[in-house]
Amino acid sequence: VVSTQSTGDPAFLARHVTQPAKKFTILRSPVSQFVSAFSFFKKARLYPANTFEESVKLFFRSHGHERYLKESWFCKNCENLVNANAVDMGINLEAYVKSESKEVFMKVFIEEARSYWDLVLITEYFDLSLVLLKRRFCLQYEDILYLRSLERIKKDVVEEPYTLHGLPSFRSWI
């Protein structure tokens, strides 16, 4: 069973999947995820600037980058810009933001995820992740073959995943 672009529900799976099942998920760099979502959901229209990077900087200036998902679990125009992987895996963003110790909260969340998932793949290393999937679950090459589809048409607009060179501390905010 694979849950894609939806929030995983372990209780639902436990009720409906009666045979032993291997569970795997795929994660993406939070920076890459943010840049992609900002582009995909056309947030630059709400923060007009000469370049995409300037639009992102304007977004953070508008919302106070030091506060983005640290002091408030919701901000206007932030929807779809959070680390969707953690949300898909069941993190409670409001509880995280309101927690006394974010580090302890994340350690508990990661430990629970570590014990739940049999394998975690990495989007930025998709092909290598598929080989690992094949080896870990004794699959055949035919089981992991794929054709790329739905790639961004305007790749020259946003070169993912690392367009935010002008924001060196961006990674520390997430």
Coordinates of C-alpha atoms in Angstrom, one line a residue:
V1 CA 0.0 0.0 0.0
V2 CA 1.4 3.4 -1.0
S3 CA 0.0 6.7 0.2
T4 CA 0.9 9.5 -2.1
Q5 CA 0.0 13.1 -1.9
S6 CA -2.3 12.4 1.1
T7 CA -1.9 12.1 4.8
G8 CA -1.0 8.6 5.9
D9 CA -3.5 6.9 8.3
P10 CA -1.9 4.0 10.1
A11 CA -5.1 3.2 12.0
F12 CA -7.0 2.9 8.7
L13 CA -4.3 0.7 7.2
A14 CA -4.3 -1.6 10.3
R15 CA -8.1 -2.1 10.0
H16 CA -8.0 -2.8 6.2
V17 CA -4.7 -4.5 5.5
T18 CA -4.9 -7.8 7.2
Q19 CA -1.8 -9.4 5.7
P20 CA 1.7 -8.4 6.9
A21 CA 2.7 -5.4 4.8
K22 CA 5.9 -3.5 4.2
K23 CA 5.6 0.2 4.7
F24 CA 7.7 2.7 2.9
T25 CA 7.6 6.4 2.2
I26 CA 9.6 9.0 0.3
L27 CA 10.9 12.2 1.8
R28 CA 12.1 15.4 0.1
S29 CA 14.4 18.1 1.3
P30 CA 12.4 20.7 3.1
V31 CA 14.1 23.5 1.2
S32 CA 13.4 21.8 -2.1
Q33 CA 9.8 21.2 -1.0
F34 CA 9.3 24.8 -0.1
V35 CA 10.8 26.2 -3.3
S36 CA 8.8 23.7 -5.4
A37 CA 5.5 24.5 -3.6
F38 CA 6.1 28.2 -3.8
S39 CA 6.5 27.9 -7.5
F40 CA 3.8 25.3 -8.1
F41 CA 1.1 27.2 -6.1
K42 CA 2.2 30.4 -7.8
K43 CA 2.9 32.2 -4.5
A44 CA 5.1 34.7 -6.4
R45 CA 1.9 36.4 -7.7
L46 CA 1.2 37.3 -4.1
Y47 CA 4.7 38.6 -3.6
P48 CA 5.6 40.3 -6.9
A49 CA 9.3 41.0 -7.4
N50 CA 11.8 41.1 -10.3
T51 CA 13.0 37.5 -9.7
F52 CA 11.7 34.3 -8.1
E53 CA 14.3 34.6 -5.4
E54 CA 13.3 38.2 -4.6
S55 CA 9.7 37.0 -4.3
V56 CA 10.7 34.3 -1.8
K57 CA 12.7 36.9 0.2
L58 CA 9.6 39.2 0.2
F59 CA 7.5 36.3 1.4
F60 CA 9.8 35.8 4.4
R61 CA 10.1 39.5 5.1
S62 CA 6.3 39.8 5.0
H63 CA 5.9 36.9 7.5
G64 CA 9.0 37.4 9.5
H65 CA 11.3 34.5 8.6
E66 CA 12.3 34.0 12.2
R67 CA 8.6 33.3 13.1
Y68 CA 7.7 31.2 10.0
L69 CA 6.3 28.0 11.6
K70 CA 8.1 28.7 14.8
E71 CA 5.7 30.9 16.7
S72 CA 2.6 30.5 14.7
W73 CA 1.3 27.3 13.1
F74 CA -0.6 29.2 10.5
C75 CA 0.1 32.3 8.5
K76 CA -1.7 33.9 5.7
N77 CA -0.5 32.5 2.3
C78 CA 1.6 29.8 4.0
E79 CA -0.7 26.9 3.2
N80 CA 0.9 24.3 1.0
L81 CA 4.3 25.7 1.9
V82 CA 5.0 23.6 5.0
N83 CA 7.1 20.4 4.8
A84 CA 4.4 18.3 3.4
N85 CA 6.4 15.1 4.0
A86 CA 6.1 15.5 7.8
V87 CA 2.4 16.4 7.5
D88 CA 1.9 13.3 5.3
M89 CA 3.6 11.2 8.0
G90 CA 1.2 12.6 10.6
I91 CA 3.0 15.4 12.4
N92 CA 0.8 17.8 14.2
L93 CA 2.1 21.2 13.2
E94 CA 0.1 23.1 15.8
A95 CA 1.4 20.8 18.6
Y96 CA 4.9 21.2 17.3
V97 CA 4.8 25.0 17.2
K98 CA 3.2 25.1 20.7
S99 CA 5.5 22.5 22.2
E100 CA 7.9 23.6 25.0
S101 CA 10.8 21.9 23.3
K102 CA 10.7 21.6 19.5
E103 CA 13.8 19.5 19.6
V104 CA 12.2 16.9 21.9
F105 CA 9.0 17.0 19.9
M106 CA 10.9 16.2 16.7
K107 CA 13.0 13.5 18.3
V108 CA 9.8 11.7 19.5
F109 CA 8.2 12.2 16.0
I110 CA 11.2 10.9 14.2
E111 CA 11.6 7.9 16.6
E112 CA 7.9 7.0 16.0
A113 CA 8.3 7.3 12.3
R114 CA 11.5 5.3 12.4
S115 CA 9.8 2.4 14.1
Y116 CA 6.7 2.6 11.8
W117 CA 8.3 2.7 8.3
D118 CA 10.3 -0.2 7.0
L119 CA 12.1 2.0 4.5
V120 CA 12.4 5.7 3.8
L121 CA 13.3 6.8 0.3
I122 CA 14.7 10.2 -0.7
T123 CA 13.2 12.2 -3.6
E124 CA 16.5 13.9 -4.5
Y125 CA 18.0 10.4 -4.9
F126 CA 15.0 8.8 -6.5
D127 CA 16.8 6.4 -8.8
L128 CA 19.1 5.2 -6.1
S129 CA 16.1 5.0 -3.7
L130 CA 14.3 2.7 -6.2
V131 CA 17.4 0.4 -6.3
L132 CA 17.4 0.3 -2.5
L133 CA 13.6 -0.5 -2.6
K134 CA 14.3 -3.3 -5.0
R135 CA 17.0 -4.8 -2.9
R136 CA 15.2 -4.4 0.5
F137 CA 11.9 -5.9 -0.7
C138 CA 13.4 -8.5 -3.1
L139 CA 11.7 -6.9 -6.1
Q140 CA 12.6 -7.3 -9.8
Y141 CA 13.8 -4.5 -12.0
E142 CA 10.5 -4.6 -13.8
D143 CA 8.9 -3.7 -10.5
I144 CA 10.8 -0.4 -10.2
L145 CA 10.8 0.8 -13.8
Y146 CA 9.1 4.1 -14.4
L147 CA 8.7 6.8 -17.0
R148 CA 9.0 10.4 -16.0
S149 CA 5.9 12.4 -16.4
L150 CA 4.3 15.7 -15.4
E151 CA 7.7 17.5 -15.1
R152 CA 7.5 21.3 -14.9
I153 CA 7.0 22.9 -18.3
K154 CA 8.7 26.1 -17.3
K155 CA 11.9 24.7 -15.8
D156 CA 13.8 28.0 -16.6
V157 CA 11.5 29.8 -14.2
V158 CA 12.6 27.7 -11.2
E159 CA 15.6 25.6 -11.2
E160 CA 14.9 23.2 -8.3
P161 CA 15.9 22.3 -5.8
Y162 CA 18.5 25.0 -4.9
T163 CA 17.5 28.4 -6.1
L164 CA 17.8 30.1 -2.8
H165 CA 21.5 30.9 -2.8
G166 CA 20.8 34.4 -1.5
L167 CA 19.2 32.9 1.7
P168 CA 22.1 31.1 3.4
S169 CA 20.2 30.7 6.7
F170 CA 17.0 29.3 5.1
R171 CA 17.8 25.7 6.0
S172 CA 18.1 26.6 9.7
W173 CA 14.6 28.0 9.7
I174 CA 13.0 24.7 8.8

